[in-house]
Amino acid sequence: MDRRNQTIIIGYSGHAYVVLDILHSQKIKSVGYCELTEKKLNPYNLSYFGHERDQQILKQLQEYQYFVAIGANQIRRQTLEYIEKENHQKAINAIHNTAFISNTATLKSGIMIGGNVQVNAMCTIGKGVICNTSCVIEHECVIGEFSHIAPGAVLCGNVTVGQNSFIGARAVVKEGVVIGENVVIGAGAVIISDIPNNGKVVGNPQRFL
């Protein structure tokens, strides 16, 4: 069997379980995982390959597809960029078969798009972004690398999200708003104006912490 059609998951816990279900919906076969140590809980019956920073394991990864299934933005970034640099190998995308993605949208690599997600016209989704279950990304939005749009969040048209930012579950971002890098927006927040880099915002209407 051609191993290049099989996938290794980097990271194996809650977020990875979601990714594995997404890959299953795409009929992509996942055969193993990489972690620091072997997991006692193995609900998907995957083989343990070892740690991805082990040079022998990295070499073995070149024979497969891979996806970095780590929820924390910064750790996901460090891991994916390390593998890219060492192996000159891009991660695949995990896109649920119930998601809608406009033909005019631009998707980079290593992206997770969950069930019932809507990505509308002329959007750009950066490398390593998580678009979680049922979020809506309206026309011409730009999502920076390694950001996370949580379940049910709504980004109205022409919203820009900087890299490494987190938009909480069911948050709503008004059209045209610019959200900086490393921003955290709380669950259910309503964002009506720009958020600078490193801002932390909650509430309806928004207030800074």
Coordinates of N, CA and C in Angstrom, one line a residue:
M1 N 0.8 -1.2 0.0 CA 0.0 0.0 0.0 C 0.9 1.3 0.0
D2 N 0.5 2.3 -0.8 CA 1.2 3.5 -0.9 C 1.0 4.3 0.4
R3 N 2.1 4.4 1.2 CA 2.1 5.2 2.5 C 1.8 6.7 2.3
R4 N 2.0 7.2 1.1 CA 1.8 8.6 0.9 C 0.3 9.0 0.9
N5 N -0.6 8.0 0.9 CA -2.0 8.2 1.0 C -2.5 7.9 2.5
Q6 N -1.5 7.7 3.4 CA -1.8 7.5 4.8 C -1.3 8.6 5.6
T7 N -2.0 8.9 6.7 CA -1.7 10.1 7.5 C -1.2 9.8 8.9
I8 N -0.2 10.5 9.4 CA 0.2 10.5 10.7 C -0.2 11.8 11.4
I9 N -0.8 11.6 12.6 CA -1.3 12.7 13.4 C -0.2 13.1 14.4
I10 N 0.1 14.4 14.5 CA 1.0 14.9 15.4 C 0.2 15.5 16.6
G11 N 0.3 14.9 17.8 CA -0.5 15.2 18.9 C -1.7 14.2 18.9
Y12 N -2.1 13.8 20.2 CA -3.1 12.8 20.2 C -3.9 13.0 21.5
S13 N -4.8 14.0 21.5 CA -5.7 14.2 22.6 C -7.0 14.8 22.1
G14 N -7.8 15.6 22.8 CA -9.1 16.0 22.4 C -9.2 16.6 21.1
H15 N -8.3 17.6 20.8 CA -8.4 18.3 19.5 C -8.0 17.3 18.3
A16 N -7.1 16.4 18.6 CA -6.8 15.4 17.6 C -7.9 14.4 17.3
Y17 N -8.8 14.1 18.3 CA -9.9 13.3 18.1 C -10.9 14.0 17.0
V18 N -11.1 15.3 17.2 CA -11.9 16.0 16.2 C -11.3 15.9 14.8
V19 N -10.0 16.1 14.7 CA -9.3 16.1 13.4 C -9.4 14.7 12.8
L20 N -9.3 13.6 13.6 CA -9.4 12.3 13.1 C -10.8 12.0 12.5
D21 N -11.8 12.5 13.2 CA -13.2 12.4 12.6 C -13.3 13.1 11.3
I22 N -12.7 14.3 11.2 CA -12.7 15.1 10.0 C -12.0 14.3 8.9
L23 N -10.9 13.8 9.1 CA -10.1 13.0 8.1 C -10.9 11.8 7.7
H24 N -11.6 11.2 8.6 CA -12.5 10.0 8.3 C -13.6 10.4 7.3
S25 N -14.1 11.6 7.6 CA -15.2 12.1 6.7 C -14.7 12.4 5.3
Q26 N -13.4 12.6 5.1 CA -12.7 12.8 3.8 C -12.2 11.4 3.2
K27 N -12.5 10.4 4.0 CA -12.0 9.0 3.6 C -10.4 9.0 3.5
I28 N -9.8 9.8 4.4 CA -8.3 9.8 4.6 C -8.0 8.8 5.7
K29 N -7.1 7.9 5.4 CA -6.8 6.9 6.4 C -5.7 7.4 7.4
S30 N -5.9 7.4 8.6 CA -5.0 7.7 9.7 C -4.4 6.5 10.3
V31 N -3.1 6.3 10.3 CA -2.5 5.1 10.8 C -1.7 5.2 12.0
G32 N -1.3 6.4 12.4 CA -0.4 6.5 13.6 C -0.4 7.9 14.1
Y33 N 0.3 8.0 15.3 CA 0.4 9.4 15.9 C 1.8 9.5 16.5
C34 N 2.2 10.8 16.6 CA 3.5 11.2 17.3 C 3.1 11.9 18.6
E35 N 3.8 11.6 19.6 CA 3.7 12.3 20.9 C 5.0 12.1 21.7
L36 N 5.2 12.8 22.8 CA 6.4 12.7 23.6 C 6.5 11.3 24.1
T37 N 5.4 10.7 24.6 CA 5.3 9.4 25.1 C 4.1 8.7 24.6
E38 N 4.0 7.4 24.6 CA 2.9 6.6 24.1 C 1.7 6.9 25.1
K39 N 0.5 7.1 24.5 CA -0.7 7.3 25.2 C -1.3 6.0 25.7
K40 N -1.8 6.0 27.0 CA -2.6 4.9 27.4 C -4.0 4.8 26.8
L41 N -4.6 6.0 26.6 CA -5.9 6.0 25.9 C -5.6 6.1 24.4
N42 N -6.2 5.2 23.7 CA -6.0 5.1 22.2 C -7.3 4.8 21.5
P43 N -8.3 5.7 21.6 CA -9.6 5.4 21.1 C -9.7 5.1 19.6
Y44 N -8.7 5.6 18.8 CA -8.7 5.3 17.4 C -7.8 4.2 16.9
N45 N -7.2 3.5 17.9 CA -6.4 2.4 17.6 C -5.3 2.7 16.6
L46 N -4.6 3.8 16.9 CA -3.5 4.2 16.1 C -2.1 3.6 16.6
S47 N -1.2 3.5 15.7 CA 0.1 3.0 16.1 C 0.9 4.2 16.6
Y48 N 1.7 4.0 17.6 CA 2.6 5.0 18.2 C 3.9 5.0 17.4
F49 N 4.2 6.2 16.8 CA 5.4 6.3 16.0 C 6.6 6.8 16.8
G50 N 6.4 7.6 17.9 CA 7.5 8.2 18.6 C 7.3 9.7 18.6
H51 N 8.3 10.5 19.0 CA 8.3 11.9 19.0 C 8.7 12.5 17.7
E52 N 8.0 13.5 17.3 CA 8.3 14.1 15.9 C 9.6 14.8 15.8
R53 N 10.2 15.1 17.0 CA 11.5 15.8 16.9 C 12.7 14.8 16.9
D54 N 12.4 13.6 17.0 CA 13.4 12.5 16.9 C 13.8 12.4 15.4
Q55 N 15.1 12.5 15.1 CA 15.5 12.6 13.7 C 15.0 11.3 12.9
Q56 N 15.1 10.2 13.5 CA 14.6 8.9 12.9 C 13.2 9.0 12.6
I57 N 12.4 9.5 13.5 CA 10.9 9.6 13.3 C 10.6 10.6 12.2
L58 N 11.3 11.7 12.2 CA 11.2 12.7 11.1 C 11.4 12.1 9.7
K59 N 12.5 11.3 9.6 CA 12.8 10.7 8.4 C 11.6 9.7 8.0
Q60 N 11.1 9.0 8.9 CA 10.0 8.1 8.7 C 8.7 8.9 8.2
L61 N 8.5 10.0 8.8 CA 7.3 10.9 8.5 C 7.3 11.2 7.0
Q62 N 8.5 11.3 6.3 CA 8.5 11.7 4.9 C 7.8 10.7 4.0
E63 N 7.6 9.5 4.5 CA 6.9 8.5 3.8 C 5.4 8.6 3.8
Y64 N 4.9 9.5 4.7 CA 3.4 9.6 4.9 C 3.0 11.1 4.7
Q65 N 1.7 11.3 4.7 CA 1.1 12.6 4.9 C 1.1 12.8 6.4
Y66 N 1.0 14.1 6.8 CA 0.9 14.4 8.2 C 0.0 15.6 8.5
F67 N -0.5 15.6 9.7 CA -1.4 16.8 10.2 C -1.0 17.1 11.6
V68 N -0.8 18.3 11.9 CA -0.5 18.7 13.3 C -1.8 19.1 14.0
A69 N -2.2 18.1 14.9 CA -3.5 18.2 15.6 C -3.3 18.7 17.0
I70 N -2.8 19.9 17.1 CA -2.5 20.5 18.5 C -3.3 21.8 18.6
G71 N -4.2 21.9 19.6 CA -5.1 23.0 19.7 C -4.4 24.4 20.1
A72 N -3.3 24.3 20.9 CA -2.7 25.5 21.3 C -1.9 26.2 20.2
N73 N -2.2 27.4 19.9 CA -1.7 28.1 18.7 C -0.2 28.1 18.6
Q74 N 0.5 28.5 19.7 CA 1.9 28.6 19.6 C 2.6 27.3 19.5
I75 N 2.1 26.3 20.2 CA 2.7 25.0 20.1 C 2.5 24.4 18.7
R76 N 1.3 24.6 18.2 CA 1.0 24.1 16.8 C 1.9 24.7 15.8
R77 N 2.1 26.0 16.0 CA 3.0 26.7 15.1 C 4.5 26.2 15.1
Q78 N 5.0 26.1 16.4 CA 6.4 25.6 16.5 C 6.5 24.2 15.9
T79 N 5.5 23.3 16.1 CA 5.6 22.0 15.7 C 5.6 21.9 14.2
L80 N 4.6 22.6 13.6 CA 4.4 22.5 12.1 C 5.6 23.1 11.4
E81 N 6.0 24.3 11.9 CA 7.2 24.9 11.2 C 8.5 24.1 11.4
Y82 N 8.6 23.4 12.5 CA 9.8 22.5 12.6 C 9.8 21.4 11.6
I83 N 8.6 20.7 11.5 CA 8.6 19.6 10.5 C 8.8 20.2 9.1
E84 N 8.2 21.3 8.8 CA 8.3 21.9 7.4 C 9.8 22.2 7.1
K85 N 10.5 22.7 8.1 CA 11.9 23.1 7.9 C 12.8 21.9 7.8
E86 N 12.6 20.9 8.6 CA 13.4 19.7 8.6 C 13.1 18.8 7.5
N87 N 11.9 18.6 7.1 CA 11.5 17.7 6.1 C 11.1 18.3 4.7
H88 N 11.0 19.6 4.7 CA 10.6 20.3 3.4 C 9.3 19.7 3.0
Q89 N 8.3 19.5 3.9 CA 7.1 18.8 3.7 C 5.9 19.5 4.3
K90 N 4.9 19.9 3.5 CA 3.8 20.6 4.0 C 2.7 19.7 4.6
A91 N 2.0 20.2 5.6 CA 0.9 19.4 6.2 C -0.2 19.4 5.2
I92 N -1.1 18.3 5.3 CA -2.3 18.3 4.5 C -3.3 19.2 5.3
N93 N -4.5 19.4 4.6 CA -5.6 20.1 5.2 C -6.6 19.1 5.7
A94 N -7.3 19.3 6.8 CA -8.4 18.5 7.3 C -9.7 19.3 7.2
I95 N -10.5 18.9 6.2 CA -11.7 19.7 5.9 C -12.9 18.7 5.9
H96 N -13.8 19.0 6.9 CA -15.0 18.1 7.0 C -15.8 18.1 5.8
N97 N -16.4 17.0 5.4 CA -17.2 16.9 4.2 C -18.5 17.7 4.3
T98 N -18.9 18.2 5.5 CA -20.1 19.1 5.6 C -19.8 20.5 5.5
A99 N -18.5 20.9 5.4 CA -18.1 22.3 5.3 C -18.4 22.9 3.9
F100 N -18.8 24.2 3.9 CA -18.9 24.8 2.6 C -17.7 25.8 2.5
I101 N -17.0 25.7 1.4 CA -15.9 26.6 1.1 C -16.0 27.1 -0.3
S102 N -16.1 28.4 -0.4 CA -16.3 29.1 -1.7 C -15.1 28.7 -2.7
N103 N -15.4 28.5 -3.9 CA -14.4 28.3 -4.9 C -13.4 29.5 -5.1
T104 N -13.8 30.6 -4.6 CA -12.9 31.8 -4.6 C -12.1 32.0 -3.4
A105 N -12.3 31.1 -2.4 CA -11.5 31.2 -1.2 C -10.1 30.7 -1.4
T106 N -9.1 31.2 -0.6 CA -7.7 30.7 -0.7 C -7.4 30.1 0.6
L107 N -6.9 28.8 0.5 CA -6.5 28.1 1.7 C -5.1 27.7 1.7
K108 N -4.3 28.0 2.7 CA -2.9 27.6 2.9 C -2.9 26.1 3.4
S109 N -1.8 25.7 4.0 CA -1.6 24.3 4.4 C -1.8 24.1 5.9
G110 N -2.1 22.9 6.3 CA -2.2 22.6 7.7 C -3.4 23.1 8.4
I111 N -4.5 23.3 7.6 CA -5.7 24.0 8.1 C -6.7 22.9 8.5
M112 N -7.4 23.2 9.7 CA -8.5 22.3 10.1 C -9.8 23.1 9.9
I113 N -10.7 22.5 9.1 CA -12.1 23.2 8.9 C -13.1 22.1 9.4
G114 N -13.8 22.4 10.4 CA -14.7 21.5 11.1 C -16.1 21.4 10.4
G115 N -16.9 20.5 11.0 CA -18.2 20.3 10.4 C -19.1 21.5 10.4
N116 N -19.8 21.7 9.3 CA -20.8 22.8 9.1 C -20.2 24.2 9.1
V117 N -18.9 24.3 8.9 CA -18.2 25.6 8.7 C -18.6 26.2 7.4
Q118 N -18.7 27.5 7.4 CA -19.0 28.3 6.2 C -17.8 29.2 5.9
V119 N -17.2 29.1 4.8 CA -16.1 30.0 4.3 C -16.5 30.6 3.0
N120 N -16.9 31.8 3.0 CA -17.5 32.5 1.9 C -16.5 33.2 0.9
A121 N -17.1 33.9 0.0 CA -16.3 34.4 -1.2 C -15.1 35.2 -0.8
M122 N -14.0 34.9 -1.5 CA -12.8 35.7 -1.5 C -12.1 35.7 -0.1
C123 N -12.3 34.7 0.7 CA -11.6 34.7 2.0 C -10.2 34.1 1.8
T124 N -9.3 34.4 2.7 CA -8.0 33.8 2.8 C -7.8 33.2 4.2
I125 N -7.5 31.9 4.2 CA -7.3 31.2 5.5 C -5.8 30.8 5.5
G126 N -5.1 31.4 6.5 CA -3.6 31.2 6.6 C -3.2 29.8 7.1
K127 N -2.0 29.6 7.0 CA -1.4 28.3 7.4 C -1.7 27.9 8.8
G128 N -2.0 26.7 9.1 CA -2.2 26.2 10.4 C -3.4 26.7 11.2
V129 N -4.4 27.4 10.5 CA -5.6 27.9 11.1 C -6.5 26.8 11.5
I130 N -7.2 27.0 12.6 CA -8.3 26.1 13.0 C -9.6 26.9 12.8
C131 N -10.5 26.4 12.0 CA -11.9 26.9 11.8 C -12.8 25.9 12.4
N132 N -13.2 26.1 13.6 CA -13.9 25.0 14.4 C -15.4 24.9 14.0
T133 N -16.0 23.9 14.6 CA -17.3 23.5 14.2 C -18.3 24.7 14.1
S134 N -19.0 24.7 12.9 CA -20.1 25.6 12.7 C -19.7 27.1 12.7
C135 N -18.5 27.5 12.7 CA -18.1 28.9 12.6 C -18.4 29.4 11.2
V136 N -18.7 30.7 11.1 CA -19.0 31.4 9.8 C -17.9 32.4 9.5
I137 N -17.3 32.3 8.4 CA -16.3 33.3 7.9 C -16.8 33.9 6.6
E138 N -17.3 35.1 6.8 CA -18.0 35.8 5.6 C -17.0 36.3 4.6
H139 N -17.6 36.9 3.6 CA -16.8 37.3 2.4 C -15.6 38.2 2.7
E140 N -14.5 37.9 2.0 CA -13.3 38.7 2.0 C -12.6 38.8 3.4
C141 N -12.9 37.9 4.3 CA -12.1 37.9 5.5 C -10.7 37.3 5.3
V142 N -9.8 37.8 6.1 CA -8.4 37.3 6.1 C -8.0 36.8 7.5
I143 N -7.7 35.5 7.6 CA -7.4 34.9 8.9 C -5.9 34.6 8.9
G144 N -5.2 35.2 9.8 CA -3.7 35.0 9.8 C -3.3 33.7 10.3
E145 N -2.1 33.3 10.1 CA -1.5 32.0 10.4 C -1.7 31.6 11.8
F146 N -2.0 30.4 12.1 CA -2.1 29.8 13.4 C -3.1 30.4 14.3
S147 N -4.1 31.0 13.8 CA -5.2 31.5 14.6 C -6.2 30.4 14.8
H148 N -7.2 30.6 15.7 CA -8.2 29.7 16.0 C -9.6 30.4 16.1
I149 N -10.5 30.0 15.2 CA -11.8 30.5 15.2 C -12.7 29.4 15.9
A150 N -13.2 29.7 17.1 CA -13.8 28.6 17.9 C -15.2 28.3 17.4
P151 N -15.9 27.2 17.9 CA -17.2 26.8 17.4 C -18.2 27.9 17.5
G152 N -18.9 28.0 16.4 CA -20.1 29.0 16.3 C -19.7 30.4 16.2
A153 N -18.4 30.8 16.2 CA -18.1 32.2 16.0 C -18.5 32.7 14.6
V154 N -18.8 34.0 14.5 CA -19.2 34.6 13.2 C -18.3 35.8 13.0
L155 N -17.6 35.7 11.8 CA -16.9 36.9 11.4 C -17.6 37.5 10.2
C156 N -18.1 38.7 10.3 CA -18.8 39.3 9.2 C -17.8 39.7 8.1
G157 N -18.3 40.3 7.0 CA -17.5 40.6 5.9 C -16.3 41.5 6.1
N158 N -15.2 41.2 5.4 CA -14.0 42.0 5.4 C -13.3 42.1 6.8
V159 N -13.5 41.1 7.6 CA -12.8 41.1 8.9 C -11.3 40.6 8.7
T160 N -10.4 41.2 9.4 CA -9.0 40.7 9.4 C -8.6 40.2 10.7
V161 N -8.1 39.0 10.8 CA -7.6 38.5 12.1 C -6.1 38.2 12.0
G162 N -5.3 38.8 12.9 CA -3.9 38.6 12.9 C -3.5 37.2 13.3
Q163 N -2.2 36.9 13.1 CA -1.7 35.6 13.4 C -1.7 35.3 14.9
N164 N -1.9 34.0 15.2 CA -1.9 33.5 16.6 C -3.0 34.0 17.5
S165 N -4.1 34.5 16.9 CA -5.2 35.0 17.7 C -6.3 33.9 17.9
F166 N -7.1 34.1 18.9 CA -8.1 33.2 19.3 C -9.5 33.9 19.4
I167 N -10.5 33.5 18.6 CA -11.8 34.1 18.6 C -12.7 33.0 19.3
G168 N -13.3 33.4 20.5 CA -14.0 32.4 21.3 C -15.3 31.9 20.7
A169 N -15.8 30.9 21.3 CA -17.1 30.3 20.8 C -18.2 31.3 20.8
R170 N -18.9 31.3 19.7 CA -20.1 32.2 19.5 C -19.8 33.7 19.6
A171 N -18.6 34.1 19.5 CA -18.3 35.5 19.4 C -18.7 36.0 18.0
V172 N -19.0 37.3 18.0 CA -19.5 37.9 16.7 C -18.6 39.1 16.5
V173 N -18.0 39.2 15.3 CA -17.1 40.3 14.9 C -17.8 41.1 13.8
K174 N -18.0 42.4 14.0 CA -18.6 43.3 13.1 C -17.8 43.4 11.8
E175 N -18.5 43.6 10.7 CA -17.8 43.8 9.4 C -16.7 44.9 9.4
G176 N -15.6 44.6 8.7 CA -14.6 45.5 8.6 C -13.6 45.7 9.8
V177 N -13.9 45.0 10.8 CA -13.0 45.1 12.0 C -11.6 44.4 11.8
V178 N -10.6 45.1 12.3 CA -9.2 44.5 12.2 C -8.8 44.0 13.6
I179 N -8.5 42.8 13.7 CA -8.1 42.2 15.0 C -6.6 41.9 14.9
G180 N -5.8 42.3 15.8 CA -4.4 42.2 15.8 C -3.9 40.8 16.0
E181 N -2.6 40.7 16.2 CA -1.9 39.4 16.4 C -2.0 39.1 17.9
N182 N -2.0 37.8 18.2 CA -2.0 37.3 19.6 C -3.1 37.9 20.5
V183 N -4.2 38.1 19.8 CA -5.4 38.6 20.5 C -6.2 37.4 21.1
V184 N -6.9 37.6 22.2 CA -7.8 36.6 22.8 C -9.2 37.3 22.9
I185 N -10.2 36.7 22.3 CA -11.6 37.2 22.4 C -12.4 36.2 23.0
G186 N -13.1 36.5 24.1 CA -13.8 35.6 24.9 C -15.1 35.1 24.3
A187 N -15.6 34.0 24.8 CA -16.8 33.3 24.2 C -18.0 34.3 24.3
G188 N -18.7 34.4 23.2 CA -19.9 35.2 23.2 C -19.7 36.7 23.1
A189 N -18.5 37.1 23.0 CA -18.2 38.6 22.9 C -18.7 39.1 21.6
V190 N -19.1 40.4 21.6 CA -19.5 41.1 20.4 C -18.5 42.2 20.1
I191 N -17.8 42.1 19.0 CA -16.6 43.0 18.7 C -17.1 44.0 17.6
I192 N -17.1 45.3 18.0 CA -17.6 46.3 17.1 C -16.5 47.3 16.7
S193 N -15.3 47.1 17.2 CA -14.2 48.0 16.8 C -12.9 47.3 16.8
D194 N -11.8 47.9 16.2 CA -10.5 47.2 16.1 C -9.9 46.8 17.4
I195 N -9.2 45.7 17.4 CA -8.5 45.2 18.6 C -7.0 45.2 18.3
P196 N -6.2 45.9 19.1 CA -4.7 46.0 18.9 C -4.1 44.6 19.2
N197 N -2.8 44.5 18.8 CA -2.0 43.3 19.1 C -2.1 43.0 20.6
N198 N -2.1 41.8 20.9 CA -2.1 41.3 22.3 C -3.3 41.7 23.2
G199 N -4.3 42.2 22.6 CA -5.5 42.6 23.3 C -6.3 41.4 23.8
K200 N -7.0 41.6 25.0 CA -7.9 40.6 25.5 C -9.2 41.2 25.8
V201 N -10.2 40.6 25.1 CA -11.5 41.3 25.1 C -12.6 40.3 25.4
V202 N -13.6 40.8 26.2 CA -14.8 40.0 26.5 C -16.0 40.9 26.4
G203 N -17.2 40.3 26.5 CA -18.4 41.0 26.7 C -19.2 41.5 25.5
N204 N -20.4 42.0 25.7 CA -21.3 42.6 24.7 C -21.9 43.8 25.3
P205 N -21.5 45.0 24.8 CA -20.4 45.2 23.8 C -19.0 44.9 24.4
Q206 N -18.0 44.9 23.5 CA -16.7 44.5 23.9 C -16.1 45.4 25.0
R207 N -15.3 44.8 25.9 CA -14.5 45.6 26.9 C -13.2 44.9 27.0
F208 N -12.2 45.7 27.3 CA -10.8 45.1 27.4 C -10.5 44.7 28.8
L209 N -9.8 43.6 28.9 CA -9.3 43.1 30.2 C -8.0 43.7 30.5

